[in-house]
Coordinates of C-alpha atoms in Angstrom, one line a residue:
Chain A
M1 CA 198.3 -40.6 28.6
D2 CA 200.4 -40.5 24.9
F3 CA 200.7 -43.5 23.5
T4 CA 200.9 -45.9 20.5
I5 CA 200.4 -49.0 20.2
R6 CA 202.2 -50.5 16.9
A7 CA 203.7 -54.2 16.3
A8 CA 206.2 -55.5 17.7
T9 CA 209.7 -55.5 15.5
L10 CA 212.7 -58.2 16.5
E11 CA 214.6 -55.3 18.3
D12 CA 211.7 -54.9 20.6
C13 CA 213.0 -58.7 21.9
K14 CA 214.8 -57.3 24.6
D15 CA 212.3 -55.2 25.7
I16 CA 209.4 -58.1 25.1
S17 CA 212.2 -60.2 27.6
R18 CA 212.3 -57.8 30.2
M19 CA 208.5 -57.5 30.7
I20 CA 208.3 -60.9 30.3
L21 CA 210.6 -61.2 33.5
E22 CA 208.3 -59.0 34.8
L23 CA 205.3 -60.7 34.7
A24 CA 206.1 -63.7 35.7
E25 CA 207.0 -62.6 38.9
Y26 CA 203.6 -60.5 38.8
E27 CA 202.4 -64.4 38.4
K28 CA 205.4 -65.5 41.0
V29 CA 206.7 -68.2 38.9
S30 CA 209.7 -66.0 37.2
D31 CA 212.1 -69.4 38.3
Q32 CA 210.4 -71.0 35.3
I33 CA 211.3 -69.2 32.6
K34 CA 213.3 -71.2 29.3
I35 CA 212.9 -68.7 27.1
T36 CA 215.7 -65.9 26.0
Q37 CA 215.8 -62.6 24.3
R38 CA 217.2 -65.1 21.1
D39 CA 214.9 -67.6 21.3
L40 CA 212.5 -64.5 21.1
E41 CA 214.3 -63.1 18.2
Q42 CA 214.1 -66.6 16.3
D43 CA 210.7 -68.1 17.2
G44 CA 208.6 -64.7 16.1
F45 CA 210.6 -62.6 14.1
S46 CA 211.7 -65.8 11.2
K47 CA 209.7 -67.2 7.5
N48 CA 207.7 -68.7 9.9
P49 CA 206.9 -67.0 13.7
F50 CA 204.7 -69.0 16.0
F51 CA 204.3 -65.9 17.5
H52 CA 202.9 -61.8 16.9
G53 CA 203.6 -59.2 19.3
I54 CA 202.0 -55.5 19.9
I55 CA 204.4 -53.0 21.8
A56 CA 202.7 -49.6 24.1
E57 CA 205.1 -47.7 23.8
V58 CA 205.0 -43.6 24.9
P59 CA 207.1 -40.4 24.0
E60 CA 210.9 -40.0 25.7
H61 CA 209.4 -37.2 27.9
L62 CA 207.5 -40.2 29.8
K63 CA 209.7 -42.7 30.0
S64 CA 209.9 -44.9 33.1
R65 CA 211.5 -44.0 36.6
D66 CA 213.8 -46.6 34.7
G67 CA 214.0 -45.5 31.4
H68 CA 212.1 -47.4 29.4
T69 CA 209.2 -46.0 26.9
K70 CA 208.5 -49.6 26.0
V71 CA 205.6 -50.0 28.6
G72 CA 203.4 -52.9 27.5
Y73 CA 203.3 -55.9 25.0
S74 CA 200.7 -58.4 24.4
L75 CA 202.0 -61.8 22.3
Y76 CA 199.7 -63.3 20.4
F77 CA 199.0 -66.5 17.9
Y78 CA 196.6 -67.7 15.4
T79 CA 194.6 -70.9 16.3
Y80 CA 191.4 -73.5 15.3
S81 CA 188.9 -74.0 16.1
S82 CA 187.0 -77.1 15.4
W83 CA 183.6 -75.9 15.8
K84 CA 184.0 -72.5 14.5
G85 CA 186.9 -71.9 12.5
R86 CA 189.7 -69.3 13.2
A87 CA 190.5 -68.3 16.7
V88 CA 193.2 -65.9 18.0
Y89 CA 194.8 -66.8 21.3
M90 CA 196.7 -63.9 23.7
E91 CA 199.0 -65.7 25.0
D92 CA 200.4 -62.7 27.5
L93 CA 198.9 -59.0 28.3
Y94 CA 201.1 -56.7 30.2
V95 CA 201.4 -53.1 31.4
M96 CA 204.1 -52.5 33.6
P97 CA 202.7 -51.1 37.1
E98 CA 203.2 -47.3 36.8
F99 CA 201.9 -46.9 33.4
R100 CA 198.6 -48.3 34.1
G101 CA 194.8 -47.0 34.9
K102 CA 195.7 -44.9 31.4
S103 CA 193.5 -48.1 29.1
I104 CA 197.2 -49.2 28.0
G105 CA 196.0 -53.0 28.2
K106 CA 192.5 -51.8 26.5
A107 CA 194.0 -50.4 24.1
L108 CA 196.6 -53.1 23.7
M109 CA 193.3 -55.9 24.1
A110 CA 191.4 -53.5 21.2
K111 CA 194.2 -53.5 19.0
V112 CA 194.9 -57.6 19.4
S113 CA 190.9 -57.8 18.2
Q114 CA 191.3 -55.7 15.3
L115 CA 193.9 -58.0 13.8
G116 CA 191.8 -60.8 14.7
L117 CA 188.9 -59.6 13.1
A118 CA 191.2 -58.4 9.9
A119 CA 192.4 -62.2 9.5
G120 CA 188.7 -63.3 9.6
C121 CA 188.5 -65.2 13.7
T122 CA 184.8 -64.8 15.3
Q123 CA 187.1 -65.3 18.6
L124 CA 189.4 -64.6 21.6
N125 CA 190.5 -66.9 23.7
F126 CA 193.4 -66.7 26.6
T127 CA 194.2 -67.9 30.4
V128 CA 193.4 -66.2 33.4
L129 CA 194.8 -67.5 36.6
D130 CA 191.8 -68.0 38.9
W131 CA 193.5 -65.6 41.7
N132 CA 193.7 -63.4 39.5
K133 CA 190.6 -60.9 40.2
S134 CA 191.6 -57.7 38.8
S135 CA 192.4 -59.1 35.4
L136 CA 189.5 -61.4 35.5
D137 CA 187.2 -57.7 36.7
F138 CA 189.1 -55.9 33.6
Y139 CA 188.1 -58.8 31.7
R140 CA 184.7 -59.9 32.6
K141 CA 184.2 -55.8 31.8
Q142 CA 185.4 -56.0 28.0
G143 CA 182.7 -58.9 27.8
C144 CA 185.1 -62.2 28.3
W145 CA 183.4 -65.3 29.5
D146 CA 184.7 -68.5 32.0
V147 CA 184.7 -70.9 29.6
T148 CA 186.2 -73.4 32.3
S149 CA 183.7 -72.8 35.2
D150 CA 180.7 -72.3 32.9
L151 CA 181.2 -75.4 30.8
G152 CA 183.4 -77.1 32.7
Y153 CA 186.6 -77.3 31.0
H154 CA 190.2 -77.6 31.9
C155 CA 193.4 -77.0 30.6
M156 CA 195.7 -80.1 30.5
R157 CA 198.7 -80.4 29.8
C158 CA 201.5 -83.7 28.9
E159 CA 205.5 -82.5 28.9
G160 CA 208.8 -83.6 29.8
D161 CA 209.4 -87.6 30.4
A162 CA 205.9 -87.8 30.2
L163 CA 205.6 -86.2 26.3
E164 CA 208.5 -88.9 25.9
H165 CA 206.9 -91.9 27.2
L166 CA 204.3 -90.9 24.8
A167 CA 206.2 -90.3 21.9
Q168 CA 207.7 -93.8 22.3
G169 CA 204.2 -95.5 22.4
D170 CA 204.9 -96.6 26.2
L171 CA 201.8 -96.3 28.9
Chain B
M1 CA 190.5 -106.1 12.8
A2 CA 194.6 -103.9 13.6
N3 CA 194.6 -102.9 10.5
F4 CA 194.9 -99.5 9.8
I5 CA 196.4 -96.1 8.8
L6 CA 197.4 -92.7 9.9
R7 CA 198.2 -90.4 7.5
K8 CA 198.8 -86.3 7.3
A9 CA 195.4 -85.5 5.5
E10 CA 194.8 -84.4 2.4
P11 CA 192.3 -81.9 1.0
K12 CA 189.6 -84.6 -0.3
D13 CA 189.3 -86.0 3.4
V14 CA 187.7 -82.5 4.2
S15 CA 184.4 -84.2 4.2
D16 CA 185.4 -87.0 6.7
I17 CA 187.0 -84.3 8.9
L18 CA 183.9 -82.2 9.3
R19 CA 182.1 -85.4 9.8
L20 CA 184.4 -86.8 12.7
I21 CA 184.0 -82.8 13.8
K22 CA 180.0 -83.1 14.2
E23 CA 180.5 -86.9 16.2
L24 CA 182.4 -85.7 18.6
A25 CA 181.1 -82.5 19.3
K26 CA 178.0 -84.5 19.5
F27 CA 179.4 -86.9 22.4
E28 CA 180.3 -83.0 23.7
E29 CA 176.3 -82.3 23.2
M30 CA 177.3 -79.2 21.8
E31 CA 176.8 -80.5 17.8
D32 CA 174.3 -77.3 16.8
Q33 CA 178.1 -75.0 17.6
V34 CA 180.1 -76.2 14.5
I35 CA 179.2 -74.2 12.0
L36 CA 182.6 -74.5 10.5
T37 CA 182.2 -75.6 6.9
E38 CA 184.4 -78.0 4.2
K39 CA 185.0 -75.0 3.0
D40 CA 186.6 -73.2 5.7
L41 CA 188.6 -76.7 6.3
L42 CA 189.8 -76.3 2.9
E43 CA 191.2 -72.9 3.2
D44 CA 192.5 -72.8 6.6
G45 CA 193.7 -76.1 6.1
F46 CA 195.3 -76.5 2.8
G47 CA 196.8 -72.9 2.1
D48 CA 200.1 -71.3 2.5
H49 CA 199.4 -70.5 5.6
P50 CA 197.3 -73.3 7.0
F51 CA 195.9 -72.8 10.7
Y52 CA 195.5 -75.8 11.9
H53 CA 197.3 -79.5 10.7
C54 CA 195.5 -82.9 10.7
I55 CA 196.3 -87.0 11.2
V56 CA 193.4 -89.1 9.7
A57 CA 193.0 -92.7 10.3
E58 CA 191.9 -94.7 7.5
V59 CA 190.9 -98.7 7.6
P60 CA 191.3 -101.1 4.1
K61 CA 187.5 -100.7 2.1
Q62 CA 186.6 -104.0 3.4
H63 CA 187.0 -103.0 7.0
Q64 CA 184.7 -99.8 6.4
S65 CA 182.0 -98.4 9.0
A66 CA 178.7 -99.9 9.1
D67 CA 178.0 -96.3 6.7
G68 CA 180.5 -96.9 4.0
H69 CA 183.3 -94.8 6.0
V70 CA 187.3 -95.9 5.6
I71 CA 188.2 -92.8 8.0
V72 CA 187.8 -93.6 11.2
G73 CA 189.5 -91.4 13.3
F74 CA 191.7 -87.5 13.3
A75 CA 193.1 -85.6 15.0
M76 CA 193.5 -81.6 14.9
Y77 CA 196.6 -79.5 15.5
Y78 CA 198.4 -76.7 15.2
F79 CA 201.4 -74.8 17.4
T80 CA 201.4 -72.7 19.5
Y81 CA 203.9 -70.5 21.9
D82 CA 204.6 -70.2 26.3
P83 CA 206.5 -67.3 26.0
W84 CA 208.5 -68.8 29.0
I85 CA 209.0 -72.5 27.6
G86 CA 208.5 -71.7 23.5
K87 CA 207.0 -73.8 21.1
L88 CA 203.8 -75.5 21.8
L89 CA 201.5 -78.1 20.8
Y90 CA 198.1 -78.1 21.4
L91 CA 195.7 -80.7 20.3
E92 CA 192.6 -79.2 19.8
D93 CA 190.3 -82.2 18.6
F94 CA 191.3 -85.2 19.1
Y95 CA 188.2 -88.4 18.2
V96 CA 188.3 -92.4 17.2
M97 CA 184.7 -93.5 16.3
K98 CA 182.6 -95.6 18.7
E99 CA 182.2 -98.6 16.1
Y100 CA 186.8 -98.8 16.1
R101 CA 187.7 -98.4 19.6
G102 CA 189.8 -100.4 21.7
F103 CA 192.1 -101.6 18.7
G104 CA 194.9 -98.5 20.1
I105 CA 194.1 -96.3 17.0
G106 CA 194.0 -93.7 19.6
S107 CA 197.3 -94.6 21.2
E108 CA 199.0 -94.4 17.8
I109 CA 197.7 -91.3 16.4
L110 CA 198.8 -89.7 20.4
K111 CA 202.1 -91.2 19.6
K112 CA 202.9 -89.9 16.4
L113 CA 201.4 -85.9 17.5
S114 CA 203.8 -86.7 20.3
E115 CA 206.7 -87.3 17.9
T116 CA 205.6 -84.2 15.6
A117 CA 205.8 -82.0 19.9
V118 CA 209.2 -84.1 20.2
R119 CA 211.2 -84.0 16.5
T120 CA 209.6 -79.9 16.5
R121 CA 210.9 -79.2 19.5
C122 CA 208.3 -78.3 21.8
S123 CA 208.7 -78.6 24.8
S124 CA 204.6 -79.9 26.1
M125 CA 201.3 -80.6 24.1
H126 CA 198.5 -79.2 25.4
F127 CA 194.6 -79.4 25.0
I128 CA 191.4 -79.0 26.9
V129 CA 189.1 -81.6 28.2
A130 CA 185.5 -81.5 30.1
E131 CA 186.0 -82.1 33.0
W132 CA 182.6 -84.7 33.6
N133 CA 184.6 -86.4 30.2
K134 CA 186.0 -89.0 33.2
P135 CA 187.0 -91.6 30.7
S136 CA 189.2 -89.4 28.3
I137 CA 190.3 -87.6 31.5
D138 CA 191.4 -91.4 32.8
F139 CA 192.9 -91.8 29.8
Y140 CA 194.7 -88.4 29.2
K141 CA 196.4 -89.4 33.5
R142 CA 197.4 -92.8 32.2
R143 CA 199.8 -91.1 29.9
G144 CA 201.1 -88.2 32.0
A145 CA 199.0 -85.4 31.9
S146 CA 198.5 -82.8 34.3
D147 CA 194.9 -81.1 34.6
L148 CA 196.8 -76.9 34.9
S149 CA 192.9 -75.9 35.7
L150 CA 193.1 -77.5 38.8
E151 CA 196.4 -78.1 40.2
E152 CA 197.9 -74.3 39.5
G153 CA 194.1 -72.1 38.8
W154 CA 194.0 -71.4 35.1
R155 CA 190.6 -70.8 33.8
L156 CA 190.1 -70.5 30.2
F157 CA 188.3 -67.8 28.7
K158 CA 186.4 -66.3 25.5
I159 CA 185.1 -63.0 24.1
D160 CA 183.2 -64.0 20.9
K161 CA 182.8 -61.4 18.1
Q162 CA 180.3 -59.1 18.8
N163 CA 182.1 -58.1 22.4
L164 CA 185.8 -58.7 19.9
L165 CA 183.8 -55.5 17.4
K166 CA 182.9 -53.4 20.2
M167 CA 186.6 -53.1 21.6
T168 CA 187.6 -52.3 18.8
S169 CA 185.5 -48.8 17.9
E170 CA 185.2 -47.8 21.4
E171 CA 187.4 -45.0 21.8

């Protein structure tokens, strides 16, 4: 299939927002989205962006049933490992269902890897839900390994009231 | 002894930061995994676009450690992004030297980090903990942290440089 992979621009935020919602629906958590298209524009395309985006686009004659030519995306940002230094974290990777099986996902991930390596990163990290078998299989095929299973590291979160209390020094 | 200050790390602190990173890695039985150098820490933390931020805990000279150190604790963090809820603060490393525990240094560091998170409008603070590290898990749970790996099934994946290169060279 004919597609291009390129860096996301401000104009892409509408489609990124659409696809974020599609991905959240797939992960069965779409009611948790608080981020708007405007937030994405501000947070991703100002002087100090909090994330970077890649878009997969098809030509007009191959557009989706709903008329979209932007059919996949990845959001990533740079992190730091106190053991190994610069790392890249892939926050989202998504291809619309009707465009799957054409190596678009692989191409998006390859682009993130390329950019990460160019920036001096030695590892790519991301999280996957334990029930998402097709994604788990896809990633294992690319040579990834499960840090949670193999080393017992659990992802933790402190938010909302708990975060506020922590900031005030309450126990 | 309750006399300590918390401050932003400066370039002159990289030697102590690396020392503490290695001490923490030793505790996690991963000391041989630390390949980061002082030069990396300097370049990556104190240039135009830092990959990480660091807070250090310093005691006055008369309370220096058995080995003669005055930097006795640190936290390394950076900002990440969740496309559903926006900015997050990610805590990469957090450590206080054994002989300085029980004086509230850890709690103060965590308080400072949470203040930073709230001030920069982060909705959450994320970090990972090894599942066998019961004292740390209890410390965090007491402060309202939740285990995303257990509660939501998130597994942390990693792909290293070798496989990243492989991905970028495949057509």
